[in-house]
PDB file of C-alpha atoms in Angstrom:
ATOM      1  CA  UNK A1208       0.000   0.000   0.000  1.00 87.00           C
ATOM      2  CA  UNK A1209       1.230   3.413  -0.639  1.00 92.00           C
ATOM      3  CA  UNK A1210       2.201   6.214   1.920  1.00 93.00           C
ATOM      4  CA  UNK A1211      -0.412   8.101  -0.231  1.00 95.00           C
ATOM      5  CA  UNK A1212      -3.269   5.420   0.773  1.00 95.00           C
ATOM      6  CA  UNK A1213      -2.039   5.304   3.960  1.00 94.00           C
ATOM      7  CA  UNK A1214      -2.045   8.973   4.791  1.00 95.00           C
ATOM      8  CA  UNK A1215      -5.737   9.079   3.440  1.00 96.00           C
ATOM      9  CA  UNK A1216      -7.089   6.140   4.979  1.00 95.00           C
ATOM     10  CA  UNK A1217      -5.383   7.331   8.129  1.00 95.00           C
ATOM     11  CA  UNK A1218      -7.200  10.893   7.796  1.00 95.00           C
ATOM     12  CA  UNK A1219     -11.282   9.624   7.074  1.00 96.00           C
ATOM     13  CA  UNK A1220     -10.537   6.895  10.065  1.00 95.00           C
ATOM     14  CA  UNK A1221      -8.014   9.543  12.316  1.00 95.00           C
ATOM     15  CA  UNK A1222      -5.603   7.111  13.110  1.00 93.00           C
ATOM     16  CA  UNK A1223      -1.890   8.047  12.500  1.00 93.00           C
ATOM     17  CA  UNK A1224      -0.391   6.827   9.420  1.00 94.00           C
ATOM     18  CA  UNK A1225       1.755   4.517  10.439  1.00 91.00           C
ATOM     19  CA  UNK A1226      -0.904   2.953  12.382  1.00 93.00           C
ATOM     20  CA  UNK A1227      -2.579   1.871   8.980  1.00 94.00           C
ATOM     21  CA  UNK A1228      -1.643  -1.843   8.154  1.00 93.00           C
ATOM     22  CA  UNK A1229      -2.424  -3.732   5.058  1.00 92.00           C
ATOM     23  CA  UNK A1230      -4.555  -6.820   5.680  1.00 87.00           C
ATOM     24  CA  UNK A1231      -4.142  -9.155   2.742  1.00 88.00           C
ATOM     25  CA  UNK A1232      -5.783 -12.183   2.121  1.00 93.00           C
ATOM     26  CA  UNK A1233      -3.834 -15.032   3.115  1.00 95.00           C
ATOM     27  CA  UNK A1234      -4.200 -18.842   2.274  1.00 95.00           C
ATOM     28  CA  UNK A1235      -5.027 -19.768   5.910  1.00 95.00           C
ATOM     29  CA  UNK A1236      -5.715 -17.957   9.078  1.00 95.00           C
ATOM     30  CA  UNK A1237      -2.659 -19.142  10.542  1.00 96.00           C
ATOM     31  CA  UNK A1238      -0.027 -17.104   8.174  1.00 97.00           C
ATOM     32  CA  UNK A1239      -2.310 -13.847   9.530  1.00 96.00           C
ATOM     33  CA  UNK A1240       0.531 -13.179  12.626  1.00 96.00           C
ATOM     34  CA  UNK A1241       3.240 -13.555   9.946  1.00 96.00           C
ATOM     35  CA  UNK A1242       1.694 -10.663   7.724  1.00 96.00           C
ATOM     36  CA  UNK A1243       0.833  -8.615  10.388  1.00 95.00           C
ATOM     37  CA  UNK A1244       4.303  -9.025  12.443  1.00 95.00           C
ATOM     38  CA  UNK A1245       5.827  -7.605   8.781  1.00 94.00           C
ATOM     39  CA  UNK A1246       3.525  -5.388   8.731  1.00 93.00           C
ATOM     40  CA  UNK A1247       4.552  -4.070  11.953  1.00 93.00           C
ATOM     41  CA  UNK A1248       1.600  -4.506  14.128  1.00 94.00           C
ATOM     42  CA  UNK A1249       2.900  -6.005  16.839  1.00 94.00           C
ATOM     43  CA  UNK A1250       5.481  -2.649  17.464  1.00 93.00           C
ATOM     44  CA  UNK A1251       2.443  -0.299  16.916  1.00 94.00           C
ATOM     45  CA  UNK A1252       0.051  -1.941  19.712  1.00 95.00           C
ATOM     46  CA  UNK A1253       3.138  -1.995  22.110  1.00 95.00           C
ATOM     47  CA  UNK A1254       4.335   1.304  21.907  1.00 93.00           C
ATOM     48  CA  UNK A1255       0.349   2.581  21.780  1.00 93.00           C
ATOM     49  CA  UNK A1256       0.610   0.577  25.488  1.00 96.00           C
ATOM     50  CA  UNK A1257       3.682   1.790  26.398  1.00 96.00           C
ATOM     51  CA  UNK A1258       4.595  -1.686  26.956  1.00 95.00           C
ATOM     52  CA  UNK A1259       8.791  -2.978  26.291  1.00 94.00           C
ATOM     53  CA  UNK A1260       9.002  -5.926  25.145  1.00 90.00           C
ATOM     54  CA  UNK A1261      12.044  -8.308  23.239  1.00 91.00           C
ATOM     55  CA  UNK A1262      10.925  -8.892  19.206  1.00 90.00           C
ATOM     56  CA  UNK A1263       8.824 -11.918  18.724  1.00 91.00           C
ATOM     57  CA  UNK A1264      10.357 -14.605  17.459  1.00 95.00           C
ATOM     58  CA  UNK A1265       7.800 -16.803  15.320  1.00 97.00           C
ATOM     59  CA  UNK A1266      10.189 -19.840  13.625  1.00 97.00           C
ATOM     60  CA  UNK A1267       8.188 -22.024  15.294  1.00 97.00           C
ATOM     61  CA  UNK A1268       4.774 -20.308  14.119  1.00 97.00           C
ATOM     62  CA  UNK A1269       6.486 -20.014  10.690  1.00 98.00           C
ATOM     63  CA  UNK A1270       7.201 -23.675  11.098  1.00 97.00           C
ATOM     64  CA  UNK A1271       3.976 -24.751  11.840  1.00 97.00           C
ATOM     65  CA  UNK A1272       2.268 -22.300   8.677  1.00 98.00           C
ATOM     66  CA  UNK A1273       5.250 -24.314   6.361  1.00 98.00           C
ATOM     67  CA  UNK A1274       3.492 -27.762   7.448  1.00 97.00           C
ATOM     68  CA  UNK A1275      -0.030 -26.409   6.798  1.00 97.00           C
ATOM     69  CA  UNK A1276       0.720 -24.868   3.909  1.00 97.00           C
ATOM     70  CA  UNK A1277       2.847 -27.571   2.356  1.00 97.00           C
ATOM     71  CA  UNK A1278       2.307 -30.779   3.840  1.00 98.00           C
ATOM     72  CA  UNK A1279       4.793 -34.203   2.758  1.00 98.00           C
ATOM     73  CA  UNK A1280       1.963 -36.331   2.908  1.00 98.00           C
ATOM     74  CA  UNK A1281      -2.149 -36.549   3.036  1.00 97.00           C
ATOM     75  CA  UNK A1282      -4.465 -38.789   5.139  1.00 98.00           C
ATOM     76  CA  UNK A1283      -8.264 -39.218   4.474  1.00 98.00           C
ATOM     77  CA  UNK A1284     -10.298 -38.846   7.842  1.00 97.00           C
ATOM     78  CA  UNK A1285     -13.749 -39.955   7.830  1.00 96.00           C
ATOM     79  CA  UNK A1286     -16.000 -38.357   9.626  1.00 96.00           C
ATOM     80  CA  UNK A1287     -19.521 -39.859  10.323  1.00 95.00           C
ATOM     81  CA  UNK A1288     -22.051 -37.094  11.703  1.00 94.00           C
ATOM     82  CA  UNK A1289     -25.694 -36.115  12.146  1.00 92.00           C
ATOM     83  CA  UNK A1290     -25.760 -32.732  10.738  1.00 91.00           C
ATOM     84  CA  UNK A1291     -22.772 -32.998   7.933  1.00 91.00           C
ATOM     85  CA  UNK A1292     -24.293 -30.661   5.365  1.00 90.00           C
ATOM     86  CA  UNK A1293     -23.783 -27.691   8.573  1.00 91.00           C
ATOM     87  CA  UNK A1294     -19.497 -28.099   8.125  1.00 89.00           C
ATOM     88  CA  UNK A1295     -19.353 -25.150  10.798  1.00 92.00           C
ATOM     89  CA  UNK A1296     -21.362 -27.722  13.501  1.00 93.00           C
ATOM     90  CA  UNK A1297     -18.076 -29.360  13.526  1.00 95.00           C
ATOM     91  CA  UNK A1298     -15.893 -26.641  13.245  1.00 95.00           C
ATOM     92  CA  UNK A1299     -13.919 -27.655  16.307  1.00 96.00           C
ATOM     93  CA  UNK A1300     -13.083 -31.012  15.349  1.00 96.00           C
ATOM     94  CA  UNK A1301     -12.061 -29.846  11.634  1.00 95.00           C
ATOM     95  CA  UNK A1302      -9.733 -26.993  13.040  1.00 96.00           C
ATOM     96  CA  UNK A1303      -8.409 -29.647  15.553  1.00 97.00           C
ATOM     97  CA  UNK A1304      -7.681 -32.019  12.697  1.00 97.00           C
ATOM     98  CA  UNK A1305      -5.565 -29.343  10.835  1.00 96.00           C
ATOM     99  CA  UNK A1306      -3.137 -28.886  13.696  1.00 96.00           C
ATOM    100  CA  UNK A1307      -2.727 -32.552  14.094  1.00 97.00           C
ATOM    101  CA  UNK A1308      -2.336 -32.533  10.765  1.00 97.00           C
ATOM    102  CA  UNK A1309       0.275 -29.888  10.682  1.00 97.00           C
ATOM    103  CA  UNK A1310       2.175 -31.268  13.693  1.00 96.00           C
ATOM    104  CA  UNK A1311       2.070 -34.796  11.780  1.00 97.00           C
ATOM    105  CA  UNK A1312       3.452 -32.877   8.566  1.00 97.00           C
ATOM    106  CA  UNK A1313       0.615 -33.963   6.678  1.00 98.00           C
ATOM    107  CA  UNK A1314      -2.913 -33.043   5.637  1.00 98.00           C
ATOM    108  CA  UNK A1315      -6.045 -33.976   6.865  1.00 98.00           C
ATOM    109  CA  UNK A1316      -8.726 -34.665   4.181  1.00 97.00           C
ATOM    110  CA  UNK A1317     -12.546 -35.349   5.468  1.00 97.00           C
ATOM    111  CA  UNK A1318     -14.602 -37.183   3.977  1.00 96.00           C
ATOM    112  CA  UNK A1319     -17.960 -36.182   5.303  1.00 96.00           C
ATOM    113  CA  UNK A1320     -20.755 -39.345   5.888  1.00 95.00           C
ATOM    114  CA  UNK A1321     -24.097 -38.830   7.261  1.00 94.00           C
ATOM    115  CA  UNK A1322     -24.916 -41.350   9.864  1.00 93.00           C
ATOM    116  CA  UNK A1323     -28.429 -41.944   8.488  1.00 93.00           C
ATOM    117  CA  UNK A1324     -26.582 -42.840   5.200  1.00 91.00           C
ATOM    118  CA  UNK A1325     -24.555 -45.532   6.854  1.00 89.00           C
ATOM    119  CA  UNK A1326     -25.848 -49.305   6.769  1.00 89.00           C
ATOM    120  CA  UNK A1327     -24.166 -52.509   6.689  1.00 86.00           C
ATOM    121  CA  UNK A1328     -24.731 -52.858   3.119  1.00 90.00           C
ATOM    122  CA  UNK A1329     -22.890 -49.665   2.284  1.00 92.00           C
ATOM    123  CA  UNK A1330     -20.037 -49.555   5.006  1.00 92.00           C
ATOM    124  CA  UNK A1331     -16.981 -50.886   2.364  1.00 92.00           C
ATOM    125  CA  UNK A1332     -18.161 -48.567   0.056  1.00 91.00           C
ATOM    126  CA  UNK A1333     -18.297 -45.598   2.470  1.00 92.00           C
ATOM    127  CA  UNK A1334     -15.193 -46.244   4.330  1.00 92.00           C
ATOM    128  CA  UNK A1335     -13.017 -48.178   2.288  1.00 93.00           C
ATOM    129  CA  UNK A1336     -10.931 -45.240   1.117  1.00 94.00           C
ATOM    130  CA  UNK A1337     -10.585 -44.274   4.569  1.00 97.00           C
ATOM    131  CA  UNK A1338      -7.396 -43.929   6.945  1.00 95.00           C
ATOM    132  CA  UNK A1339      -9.147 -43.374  10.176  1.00 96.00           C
ATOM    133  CA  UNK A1340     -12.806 -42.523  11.584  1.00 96.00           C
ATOM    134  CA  UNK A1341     -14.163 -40.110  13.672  1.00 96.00           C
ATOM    135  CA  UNK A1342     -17.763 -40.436  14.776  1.00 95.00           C
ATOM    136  CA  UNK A1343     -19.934 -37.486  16.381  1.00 90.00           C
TER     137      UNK A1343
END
């Protein structure tokens, strides 16, 4: 963004310009601290406290977004539920399998199964593909 943007974005909102950070999209949530440490967030709410403080240091969080982000292997999960079609019902147990997955170095896939769906005539072609189940 340019100091021109910033200085007018600072003005119609009266915050200081170098209080104005860019807020990109990013390909997860997780690589949000990483933009906004470069953007220099982190330095503007400190000083705005008054509060000293040593410079973060994130290789582990940039670690962790390098696993998420580029995983050495995948693993299907299936996941066997009453109310699939409403994905944020689970939301929890999805986020929870991405940092599994991410401390595993690999991706978690879900394959989604409604419960009334499931019978014994269908099971090997429901969870045949499957590396692990999760039931809720």
């Amino acid at each position: 963004m340019s100091r021109e943007v910033r200085e007018k974005i600072g003005l119609f909102c009266n915050v200081e310009t170098e209080a104005v950070i860019e807020g990109r999209d990013v390909e997860t949530i997780y690589e949000l601290p990483l933009h906004f440490e470069k953007e220099g967030l982190d330095k503007i709410v400190l000083e705005k406290l008054n509060i000293k403080a040593n410079k973060a240091d994130l290789r582990k969080w940039t670690r962790f977004v390098h696993r998420v982000k580029e995983p050495k292997d995948r693993v299907t999960i299936g996941f066997v539920g009453k109310y699939t079609e409403l994905k944020d019902a689970y939301k929890s147990i999805t986020e929870s399998f991405i940092h599994a997955g991410a401390e595993n170095d690999v991706a978690v896939d879900v394959k989604w199964i409604r419960a009334e769906e499931l019978d014994g005539h269908n099971v090997q072609e429901l969870l045949g593909d499957i590396s692990g189940l999760l039931v809720a």
